[in-house]
Short mmCIF file of C-alpha atoms in Angstrom, two decimals:
data_model
loop_
_atom_site.label_atom_id
_atom_site.label_comp_id
_atom_site.label_asym_id
_atom_site.label_seq_id
_atom_site.Cartn_x
_atom_site.Cartn_y
_atom_site.Cartn_z
CA ASN N 1279 100.44 110.97 97.71
CA ALA N 1280 98.43 107.96 99.37
CA GLY N 1281 97.08 106.14 95.93
CA VAL N 1282 94.05 104.24 96.87
CA THR N 1283 93.17 103.75 100.67
CA GLN N 1284 90.14 101.76 101.86
CA THR N 1285 88.46 101.90 105.22
CA PRO N 1286 87.90 99.82 107.50
CA LYS N 1287 90.87 97.76 107.50
CA PHE N 1288 89.42 95.11 109.31
CA GLN N 1289 85.46 94.61 110.29
CA VAL N 1290 83.58 91.71 112.08
CA LEU N 1291 79.52 91.72 111.36
CA LYS N 1292 76.88 89.82 112.49
CA THR N 1293 74.41 87.93 109.63
CA GLY N 1294 72.44 90.64 108.42
CA GLN N 1295 74.01 93.65 109.41
CA SER N 1296 74.62 96.33 106.87
CA MET N 1297 78.23 98.48 106.13
CA THR N 1298 79.90 100.30 103.64
CA LEU N 1299 83.12 99.68 102.54
CA GLN N 1300 84.82 103.33 101.55
CA CYS N 1301 87.50 103.58 98.98
CA ALA N 1302 89.04 106.85 97.64
CA GLN N 1303 92.18 107.45 95.02
CA ASP N 1304 94.16 110.51 94.73
CA MET N 1305 95.69 109.69 91.04
CA ASN N 1306 92.78 111.06 88.83
CA HIS N 1307 91.81 107.37 87.47
CA ASN N 1308 88.67 107.45 85.68
CA SER N 1309 88.04 103.82 86.62
CA MET N 1310 87.59 102.17 90.07
CA TYR N 1311 87.13 98.33 90.89
CA TRP N 1312 85.93 96.21 93.60
CA TYR N 1313 87.12 92.70 94.04
CA ARG N 1314 86.85 90.00 96.41
CA GLN N 1315 89.77 87.93 97.08
CA ASP N 1316 89.03 84.30 98.79
CA PRO N 1317 91.19 81.18 99.47
CA GLY N 1318 91.99 79.35 96.19
CA MET N 1319 89.44 81.93 94.10
CA GLY N 1320 91.66 84.56 93.24
CA LEU N 1321 90.56 88.24 92.70
CA ARG N 1322 86.52 88.08 91.88
CA LEU N 1323 85.14 91.52 90.05
CA ILE N 1324 82.25 92.39 92.43
CA TYR N 1325 81.41 96.13 90.56
CA TYR N 1326 83.47 98.22 88.51
CA SER N 1327 82.88 101.74 87.30
CA ALA N 1328 84.21 103.05 84.10
CA SER N 1329 83.95 106.90 84.69
CA GLU N 1330 82.22 109.34 87.58
CA GLY N 1331 78.65 108.36 87.21
CA THR N 1332 78.66 104.77 85.57
CA THR N 1333 78.71 101.43 87.66
CA ASP N 1334 78.49 97.86 85.98
CA LYS N 1335 78.21 94.39 87.36
CA GLY N 1336 81.24 92.00 87.52
CA GLU N 1337 81.59 88.42 88.34
CA VAL N 1338 79.93 88.69 91.40
CA PRO N 1339 77.61 91.19 91.99
CA ASN N 1340 74.62 89.52 94.08
CA GLY N 1341 74.30 91.03 97.56
CA TYR N 1342 76.15 94.23 97.00
CA ASN N 1343 75.49 97.61 95.75
CA VAL N 1344 77.91 100.28 94.91
CA SER N 1345 77.91 104.16 94.60
CA ARG N 1346 80.68 106.25 92.52
CA LEU N 1347 80.39 109.22 94.78
CA ASN N 1348 82.46 111.14 92.50
CA LYS N 1349 85.92 110.96 90.40
CA ARG N 1350 88.00 110.06 93.54
CA GLU N 1351 85.19 107.78 95.64
CA PHE N 1352 83.86 104.48 95.08
CA SER N 1353 81.93 102.79 98.09
CA LEU N 1354 80.78 99.16 98.39
CA ARG N 1355 77.27 98.31 100.49
CA LEU N 1356 76.88 95.03 101.98
CA GLU N 1357 72.70 95.81 102.59
CA SER N 1358 72.24 92.43 104.97
CA ALA N 1359 75.75 90.41 105.20
CA ALA N 1360 75.93 86.78 105.06
CA PRO N 1361 78.65 84.33 106.10
CA SER N 1362 79.29 83.78 102.42
CA GLN N 1363 80.46 87.51 102.45
CA THR N 1364 83.67 86.74 104.70
CA SER N 1365 86.27 87.82 102.18
CA VAL N 1366 88.98 89.77 102.03
CA TYR N 1367 88.05 92.75 100.17
CA PHE N 1368 90.39 94.90 97.51
CA CYS N 1369 89.16 98.48 95.91
CA ALA N 1370 91.68 99.47 92.63
CA SER N 1371 91.69 102.28 90.32
CA SER N 1372 92.93 102.59 86.62
CA GLU N 1373 93.32 104.85 83.60
CA VAL N 1374 90.90 103.72 80.88
CA PRO N 1375 92.59 100.91 79.31
CA GLY N 1376 94.26 102.10 75.99
CA ARG N 1377 96.33 104.47 78.02
CA GLY N 1378 97.95 101.64 80.29
CA PRO N 1379 95.99 98.83 82.32
CA GLU N 1380 97.91 99.42 85.56
CA ALA N 1381 95.67 99.17 88.28
CA PHE N 1382 96.57 100.40 91.65
CA PHE N 1383 94.91 98.38 94.69
CA GLY N 1384 94.34 99.50 98.09
CA GLN N 1385 95.58 97.54 101.21
CA GLY N 1386 92.35 95.31 101.34
CA THR N 1387 89.64 95.39 104.07
CA ARG N 1388 89.43 91.97 105.81
CA LEU N 1389 85.80 91.46 106.44
CA THR N 1390 84.37 88.53 108.59
CA VAL N 1391 80.44 87.96 108.88
CA VAL N 1392 79.76 85.56 112.17
CA GLN I 625 84.68 77.71 81.49
CA LYS I 626 85.81 80.83 83.57
CA GLU I 627 87.35 83.38 81.20
CA VAL I 628 91.01 82.91 82.61
CA GLU I 629 92.46 79.82 83.95
CA GLN I 630 95.54 79.75 86.09
CA ASP I 631 96.75 76.70 88.40
CA PRO I 632 97.02 77.75 92.11
CA GLY I 633 100.19 75.75 92.76
CA PRO I 634 101.75 75.86 95.36
CA LEU I 635 104.93 75.62 93.01
CA SER I 636 108.24 75.12 95.18
CA VAL I 637 111.67 75.79 93.35
CA PRO I 638 115.26 76.06 94.40
CA GLU I 639 117.15 79.29 94.63
CA GLY I 640 118.34 80.39 91.40
CA ALA I 641 115.97 78.20 89.43
CA ILE I 642 114.13 79.35 86.18
CA VAL I 643 110.45 79.68 87.00
CA SER I 644 107.58 79.49 84.55
CA LEU I 645 103.68 80.45 85.73
CA ASN I 646 101.05 80.27 83.05
CA CYS I 647 97.78 81.15 82.22
CA THR I 648 95.17 80.32 79.42
CA TYR I 649 92.24 82.57 78.69
CA SER I 650 88.74 81.96 76.56
CA ASN I 651 87.79 85.20 75.44
CA SER I 652 90.13 86.61 72.27
CA ALA I 653 88.43 90.37 72.79
CA PHE I 654 90.89 90.58 75.94
CA GLN I 655 93.61 93.94 74.95
CA TYR I 656 96.18 93.94 77.88
CA PHE I 657 97.59 90.96 79.67
CA MET I 658 99.35 91.60 82.81
CA TRP I 659 100.94 90.13 85.70
CA TYR I 660 100.49 91.12 89.38
CA ARG I 661 102.55 89.94 92.44
CA GLN I 662 100.82 89.99 96.07
CA TYR I 663 102.86 89.20 98.83
CA SER I 664 100.71 87.77 102.13
CA ARG I 665 98.28 90.60 103.77
CA LYS I 666 99.35 93.28 100.74
CA GLY I 667 97.38 94.15 97.81
CA PRO I 668 98.43 93.09 94.31
CA GLU I 669 101.33 95.31 92.54
CA LEU I 670 101.69 95.49 88.80
CA LEU I 671 104.98 93.64 87.79
CA MET I 672 104.39 93.41 83.66
CA TYR I 673 102.11 93.98 80.83
CA THR I 674 101.99 93.53 77.48
CA TYR I 675 99.72 94.61 74.41
CA SER I 676 100.49 92.19 71.74
CA SER I 677 101.80 88.81 71.22
CA GLY I 678 105.64 88.24 71.84
CA ASN I 679 107.94 88.67 74.41
CA LYS I 680 108.37 91.56 76.84
CA GLU I 681 111.76 91.41 79.21
CA ASP I 682 112.33 93.49 82.11
CA GLY I 683 115.29 92.46 84.40
CA ARG I 684 114.56 88.94 85.36
CA PHE I 685 111.47 88.92 84.40
CA THR I 686 110.24 87.73 80.72
CA ALA I 687 106.29 88.07 79.82
CA GLN I 688 105.37 85.87 76.99
CA VAL I 689 101.97 86.02 75.43
CA ASP I 690 100.68 83.65 72.52
CA LYS I 691 97.26 85.07 71.01
CA SER I 692 96.97 82.06 68.51
CA SER I 693 96.87 79.60 71.49
CA LYS I 694 95.51 82.13 74.13
CA TYR I 695 98.09 81.49 76.72
CA ILE I 696 100.59 83.80 78.34
CA SER I 697 103.23 82.83 80.31
CA LEU I 698 105.66 84.77 83.31
CA PHE I 699 109.36 83.46 83.56
CA ILE I 700 111.47 84.29 86.67
CA ARG I 701 115.36 83.73 86.10
CA ASP I 702 117.75 83.50 88.81
CA SER I 703 114.94 83.05 91.41
CA GLN I 704 115.31 84.69 95.09
CA PRO I 705 113.78 84.07 98.18
CA SER I 706 112.30 87.42 98.10
CA ASP I 707 110.14 86.25 94.88
CA SER I 708 108.03 84.30 97.21
CA ALA I 709 104.68 85.37 96.74
CA THR I 710 101.60 84.66 94.81
CA TYR I 711 101.46 85.66 91.01
CA LEU I 712 98.04 86.42 89.34
CA CYS I 713 97.95 86.62 85.60
CA ALA I 714 95.30 89.57 84.42
CA MET I 715 93.53 90.49 81.33
CA SER I 716 91.38 93.48 80.47
CA LYS I 717 88.85 94.45 78.05
CA ASP I 718 86.83 97.59 77.79
CA ASP I 719 86.94 98.90 81.19
CA LYS I 720 87.10 95.69 83.05
CA ILE I 721 90.31 93.81 84.51
CA ILE I 722 89.48 90.12 84.95
CA PHE I 723 92.33 88.00 87.25
CA GLY I 724 93.32 84.42 87.24
CA LYS I 725 93.26 82.58 90.72
CA GLY I 726 97.19 83.43 91.44
CA THR I 727 99.70 80.84 91.86
CA ARG I 728 101.63 80.55 95.04
CA LEU I 729 105.20 80.19 94.52
CA HIS I 730 107.70 79.52 96.98
CA ILE I 731 111.60 79.76 96.37
CA LEU I 732 113.22 77.50 98.61
CA PRO I 733 117.18 78.98 99.94
#
């Protein structure tokens, strides 16, 4: 039972390049999330998906797109990376709130945009 | 005003002391109130959650929610060096989970 798996763990991009961060969970959770974590800023919600086939914007969606490919997978795409997107990205999953709010996190992707 | 406010610290206390961590929030629609612990270079892990006002205890940890004041607290008794980490409060409404900035805690041996 792997929980939440993120790939890659580390990435360096040049400004303007694109990339997709992958996330998969094996807990049969309905909800999935993408957060970014910057020093002194805590975890900020980028996008979330309450169920397969739905996605919604969080606090800081600009510059990102997401795809809920199926119940297990939720990907985050940077179309044209900017230095301001240098951060640690966390994917998380949870049951629908109402049956317990616990979110399980992946180990993070450390992204540097130069 | 951010929906969830948390003092980032750092907070340094001697081993064995009682630690008090706090968050305030502005949205009365929040349903669950949570505390996560995050060690360096790891993802956050849930410590405790509560659904209503009042106290909830789990070992050395006590979570307290005061909905009338929009204020939540986490108390750690008999603090240990292994408690050194970043503690994040989080709150959920509908399908969103919103986090505070996190408080860096150092327990000094």
